[in-house]
Coordinates of C-alpha atoms in Angstrom, one line a residue:
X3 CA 67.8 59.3 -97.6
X4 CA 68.1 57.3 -94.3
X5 CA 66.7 59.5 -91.4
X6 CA 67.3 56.3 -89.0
X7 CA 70.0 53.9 -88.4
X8 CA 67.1 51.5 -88.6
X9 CA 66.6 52.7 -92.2
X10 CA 70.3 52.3 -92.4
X11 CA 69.9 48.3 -91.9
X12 CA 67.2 47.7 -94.1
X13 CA 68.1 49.5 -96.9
X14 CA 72.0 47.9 -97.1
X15 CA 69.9 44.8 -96.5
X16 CA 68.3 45.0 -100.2
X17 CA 71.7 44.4 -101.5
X18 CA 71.2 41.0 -100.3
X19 CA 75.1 39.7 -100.2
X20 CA 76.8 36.9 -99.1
X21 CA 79.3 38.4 -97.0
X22 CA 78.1 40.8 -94.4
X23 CA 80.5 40.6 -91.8
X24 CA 83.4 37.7 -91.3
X25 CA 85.4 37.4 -88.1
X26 CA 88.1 34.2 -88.1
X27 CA 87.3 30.9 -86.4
X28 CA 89.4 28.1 -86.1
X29 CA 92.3 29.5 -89.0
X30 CA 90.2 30.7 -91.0
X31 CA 87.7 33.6 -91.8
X32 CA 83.9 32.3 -91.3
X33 CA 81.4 35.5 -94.0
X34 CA 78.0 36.0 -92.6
X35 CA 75.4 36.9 -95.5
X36 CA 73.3 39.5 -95.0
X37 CA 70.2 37.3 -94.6
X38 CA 72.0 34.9 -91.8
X39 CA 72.6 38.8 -89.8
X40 CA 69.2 39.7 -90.5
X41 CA 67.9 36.1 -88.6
X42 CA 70.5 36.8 -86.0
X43 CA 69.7 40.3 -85.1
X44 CA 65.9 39.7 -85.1
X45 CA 66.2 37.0 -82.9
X46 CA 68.4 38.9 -80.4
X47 CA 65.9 41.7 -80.9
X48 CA 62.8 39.5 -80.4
X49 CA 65.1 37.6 -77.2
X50 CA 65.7 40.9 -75.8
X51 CA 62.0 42.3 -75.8
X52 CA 60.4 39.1 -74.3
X53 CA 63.6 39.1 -71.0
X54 CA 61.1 43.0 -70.8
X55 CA 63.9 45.4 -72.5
X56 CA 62.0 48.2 -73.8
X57 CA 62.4 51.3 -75.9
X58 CA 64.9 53.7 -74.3
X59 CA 66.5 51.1 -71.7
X60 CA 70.5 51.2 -71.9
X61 CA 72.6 47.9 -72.8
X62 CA 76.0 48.7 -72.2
X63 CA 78.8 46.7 -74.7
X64 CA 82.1 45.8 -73.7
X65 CA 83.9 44.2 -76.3
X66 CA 86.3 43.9 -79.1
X67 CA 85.6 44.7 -82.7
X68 CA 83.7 41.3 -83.3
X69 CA 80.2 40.5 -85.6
X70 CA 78.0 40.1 -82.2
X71 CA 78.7 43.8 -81.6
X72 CA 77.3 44.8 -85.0
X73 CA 74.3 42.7 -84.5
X74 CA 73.7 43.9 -80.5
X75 CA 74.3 47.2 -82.1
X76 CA 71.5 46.8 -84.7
X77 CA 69.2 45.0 -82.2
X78 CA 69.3 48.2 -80.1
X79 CA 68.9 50.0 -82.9
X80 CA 66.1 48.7 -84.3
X81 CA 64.0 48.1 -80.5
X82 CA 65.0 51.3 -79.7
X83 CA 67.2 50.3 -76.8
X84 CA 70.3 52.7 -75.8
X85 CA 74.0 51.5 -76.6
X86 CA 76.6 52.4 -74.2
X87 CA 79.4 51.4 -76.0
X88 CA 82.6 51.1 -73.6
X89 CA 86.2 50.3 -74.6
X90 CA 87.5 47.1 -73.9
X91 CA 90.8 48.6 -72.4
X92 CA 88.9 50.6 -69.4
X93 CA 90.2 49.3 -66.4
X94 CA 87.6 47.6 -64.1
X95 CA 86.7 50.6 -62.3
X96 CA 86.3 52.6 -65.2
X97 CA 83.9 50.6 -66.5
X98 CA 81.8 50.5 -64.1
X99 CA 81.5 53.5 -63.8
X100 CA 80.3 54.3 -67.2
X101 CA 77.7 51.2 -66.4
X102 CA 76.6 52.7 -63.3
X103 CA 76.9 56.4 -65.0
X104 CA 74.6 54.9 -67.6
X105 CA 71.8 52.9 -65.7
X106 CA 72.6 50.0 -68.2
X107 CA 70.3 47.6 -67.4
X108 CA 71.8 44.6 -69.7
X109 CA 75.9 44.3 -70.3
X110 CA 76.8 42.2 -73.6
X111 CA 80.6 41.0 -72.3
X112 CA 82.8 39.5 -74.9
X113 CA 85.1 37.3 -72.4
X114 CA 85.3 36.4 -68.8
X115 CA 88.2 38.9 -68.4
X116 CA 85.5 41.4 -69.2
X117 CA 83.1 40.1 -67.4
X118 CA 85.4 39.8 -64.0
X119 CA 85.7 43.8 -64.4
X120 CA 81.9 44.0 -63.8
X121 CA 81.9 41.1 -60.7
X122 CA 84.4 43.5 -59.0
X123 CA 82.3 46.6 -58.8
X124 CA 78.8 44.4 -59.3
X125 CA 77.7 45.4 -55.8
X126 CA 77.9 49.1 -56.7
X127 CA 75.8 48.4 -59.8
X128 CA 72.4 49.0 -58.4
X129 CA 70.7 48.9 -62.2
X130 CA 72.4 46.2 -63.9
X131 CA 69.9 43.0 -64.3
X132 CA 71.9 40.4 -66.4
X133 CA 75.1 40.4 -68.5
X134 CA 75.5 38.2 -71.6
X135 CA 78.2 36.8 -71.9
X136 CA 80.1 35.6 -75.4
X137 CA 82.6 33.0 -75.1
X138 CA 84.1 31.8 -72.0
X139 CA 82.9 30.4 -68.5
X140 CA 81.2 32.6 -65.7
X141 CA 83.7 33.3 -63.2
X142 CA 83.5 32.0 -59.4
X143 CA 81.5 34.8 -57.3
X144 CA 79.1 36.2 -59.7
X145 CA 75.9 37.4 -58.8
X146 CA 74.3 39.0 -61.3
X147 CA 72.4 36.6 -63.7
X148 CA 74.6 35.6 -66.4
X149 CA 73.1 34.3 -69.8
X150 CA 75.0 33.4 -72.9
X151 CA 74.5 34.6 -76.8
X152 CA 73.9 31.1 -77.9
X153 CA 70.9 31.0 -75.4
X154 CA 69.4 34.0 -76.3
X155 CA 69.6 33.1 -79.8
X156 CA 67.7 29.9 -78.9
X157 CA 64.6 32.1 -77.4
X158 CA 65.1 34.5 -80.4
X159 CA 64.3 30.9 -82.7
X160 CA 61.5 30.3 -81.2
X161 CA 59.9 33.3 -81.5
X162 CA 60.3 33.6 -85.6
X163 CA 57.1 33.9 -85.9
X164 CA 57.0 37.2 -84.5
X165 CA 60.4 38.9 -86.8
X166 CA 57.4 41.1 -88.3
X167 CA 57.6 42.7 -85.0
X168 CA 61.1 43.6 -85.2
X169 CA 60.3 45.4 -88.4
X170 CA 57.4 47.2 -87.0
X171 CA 59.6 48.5 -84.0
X172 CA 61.8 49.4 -86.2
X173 CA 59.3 51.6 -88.1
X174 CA 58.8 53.6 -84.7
X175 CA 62.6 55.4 -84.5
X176 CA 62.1 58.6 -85.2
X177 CA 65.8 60.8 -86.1
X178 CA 65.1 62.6 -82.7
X179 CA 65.3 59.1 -80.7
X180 CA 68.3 58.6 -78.8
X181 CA 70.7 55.8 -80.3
X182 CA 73.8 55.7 -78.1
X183 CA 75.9 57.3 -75.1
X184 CA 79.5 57.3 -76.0
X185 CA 81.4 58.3 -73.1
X186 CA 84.2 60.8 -73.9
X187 CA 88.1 59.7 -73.3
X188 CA 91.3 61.7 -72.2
X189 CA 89.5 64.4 -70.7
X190 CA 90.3 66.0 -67.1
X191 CA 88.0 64.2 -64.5
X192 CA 85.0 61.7 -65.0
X193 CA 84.0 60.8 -68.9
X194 CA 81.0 62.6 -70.3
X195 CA 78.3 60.8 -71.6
X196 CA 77.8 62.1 -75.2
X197 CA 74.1 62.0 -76.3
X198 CA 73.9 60.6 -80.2
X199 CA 70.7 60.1 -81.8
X200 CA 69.3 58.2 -85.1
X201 CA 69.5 61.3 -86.9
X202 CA 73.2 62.5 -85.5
X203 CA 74.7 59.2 -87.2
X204 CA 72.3 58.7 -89.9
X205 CA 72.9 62.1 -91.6
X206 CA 76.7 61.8 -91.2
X207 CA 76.5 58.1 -92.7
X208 CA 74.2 59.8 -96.0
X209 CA 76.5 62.7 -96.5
X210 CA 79.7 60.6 -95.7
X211 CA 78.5 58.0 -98.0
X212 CA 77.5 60.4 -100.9
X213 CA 80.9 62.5 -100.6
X214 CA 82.6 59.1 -100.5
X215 CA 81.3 57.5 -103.9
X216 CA 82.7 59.3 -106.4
X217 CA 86.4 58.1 -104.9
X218 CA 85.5 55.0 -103.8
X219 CA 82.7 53.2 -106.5
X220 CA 82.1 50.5 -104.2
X221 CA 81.8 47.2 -106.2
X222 CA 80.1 44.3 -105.2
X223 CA 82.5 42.0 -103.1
X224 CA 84.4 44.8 -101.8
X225 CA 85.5 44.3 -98.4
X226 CA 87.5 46.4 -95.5
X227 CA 89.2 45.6 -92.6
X228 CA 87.8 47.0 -89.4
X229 CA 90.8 47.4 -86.7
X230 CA 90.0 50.4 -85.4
X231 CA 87.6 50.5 -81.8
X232 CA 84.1 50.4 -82.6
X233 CA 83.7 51.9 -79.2
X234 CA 84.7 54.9 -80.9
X235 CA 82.9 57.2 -82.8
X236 CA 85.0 57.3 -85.7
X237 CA 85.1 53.5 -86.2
X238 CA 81.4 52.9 -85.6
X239 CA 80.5 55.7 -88.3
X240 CA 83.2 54.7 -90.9
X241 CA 84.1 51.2 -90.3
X242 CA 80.9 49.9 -89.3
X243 CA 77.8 51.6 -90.6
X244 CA 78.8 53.5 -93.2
X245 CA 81.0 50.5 -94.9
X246 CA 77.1 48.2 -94.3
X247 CA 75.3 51.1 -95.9
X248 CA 77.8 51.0 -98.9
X249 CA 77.4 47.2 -99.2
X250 CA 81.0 46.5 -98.1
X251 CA 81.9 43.6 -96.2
X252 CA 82.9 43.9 -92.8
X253 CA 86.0 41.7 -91.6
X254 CA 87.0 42.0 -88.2
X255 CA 90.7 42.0 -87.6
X256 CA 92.1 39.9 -85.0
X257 CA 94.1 41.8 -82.9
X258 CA 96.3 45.0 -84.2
X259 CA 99.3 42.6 -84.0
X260 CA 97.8 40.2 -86.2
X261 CA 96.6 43.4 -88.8
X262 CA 99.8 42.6 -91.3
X263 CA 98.6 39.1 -91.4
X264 CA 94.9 39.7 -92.1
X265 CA 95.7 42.3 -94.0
X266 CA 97.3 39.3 -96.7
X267 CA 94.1 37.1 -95.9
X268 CA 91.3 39.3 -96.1
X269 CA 93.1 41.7 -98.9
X270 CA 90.7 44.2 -98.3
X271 CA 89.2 46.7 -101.2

């Protein structure tokens, strides 16, 4: 039984499929196999360790259900590093409060509308060192140090040599270690913080999973549709690790006014 959401990774890894996750490029939906996310999240890993993020450190994520959450996600996971995960609806000072709240270190922004939230509060963010940004151009104004995915994966390549690391890091997580803050939503006055750790998720992904089977018999091919936040608890533990643990591929819908139409394309199991 998986004690660790790093154990979670490796283990769906064995499966060894050719669609992972899929998110749609240009018209069309682009699968990533599970060895392509396994190169991708050990180079962010591997990236993230040599910029000096260490065990413990927070990386808040602020964007839509896309495949470069899952792998930041994992990449945490396995180095140990905290996710914040923050809905991509907060308003700018709402965010940055939770970043401040936090004392992320490193922001993963999906867009420069994301990104602009954190430029207007980035004096008040005395902890947050660089923000990687996605897709998109900096804006005008922007202090902090900005780097993109692509780069990072660059670094990540030329460190290959080194992916044994990753696995060794990974072999550290204990279930007691701390995997994520999710701050709490709807509530009467600031959001709480709530302290998850390897053991919190990977003990509801096991039992989920083995309640789950007899109803579901997951094939090989299968895939579902993810739509819902992954900022969100529920999401994260049943759209996102418990569908990888299964062997399920992951496709990201596109917006919930496109989820009719990719609900035709992607005709999910």
């Amino acid at each position: 039984m998986a004690q660790t959401i790093a154990d979670v990774f490796y283990e769906a890894l064995r499966l060894d499929l050719p669609e992972a996750l899929a998110a749609k490029s240009e018209g069309a939906f682009r699968p990533i196999s599970h060895q392509e996310l396994h190169l991708r999240v050990d180079r962010l890993a591997l990236a993230l360790h040599a910029r000096g993020l260490k065990a413990g450190d927070r990386l808040a994520l602020l964007s839509e259900n896309r495949p470069e959450w899952a792998m930041a996600d994992f990449a945490c996971a396995l180095s140990g590093i905290v996710s914040v995960p923050i809905y991509h609806t907060l308003n700018a000072e709402q965010t940055a409060w939770i970043v401040r709240h936090s004392g992320a270190r490193w922001a993963l922004c999906s867009s420069p509308a994301q990104l602009t939230k954190l430029k207007t509060f980035q004096h008040e963010l005395p902890d947050l060192e660089a923000v990687v940004l996605l897709d998109g151009e900096v804006p005008e104004g922007m202090e902090i140090p900005v780097l993109r995915w692509s780069q990072l994966q660059e670094e990540g390549a030329a460190l290959d040599e080194q992916r044994p690391e990753v696995r060794r890091w990974a072999s550290e997580r204990r279930p007691e270690d701390l995997l994520t803050l999710i701050y709490t939503s709807g509530t009467t006055g600031d959001p709480k913080g709530v302290m998850l750790t390897h053991g919190n998720l990977a003990s509801n992904i096991t039992h989920a999973v083995e309640a789950a089977l007899p109803a579901l018999r997951p094939e090989r091919g299968d895939r579902c549709l993810s739509a819902l936040p992954l900022s969100h608890i529920f999401e994260r533990l049943g759209g996102h690790y418990a569908m990888f643990y299964l062997g399920v591929a992951i496709f990201y819908c596109e917006s919930l006014i496109s989820l009719p139409q990719n609900l035709v394309e992607v005709r999910p199991t």
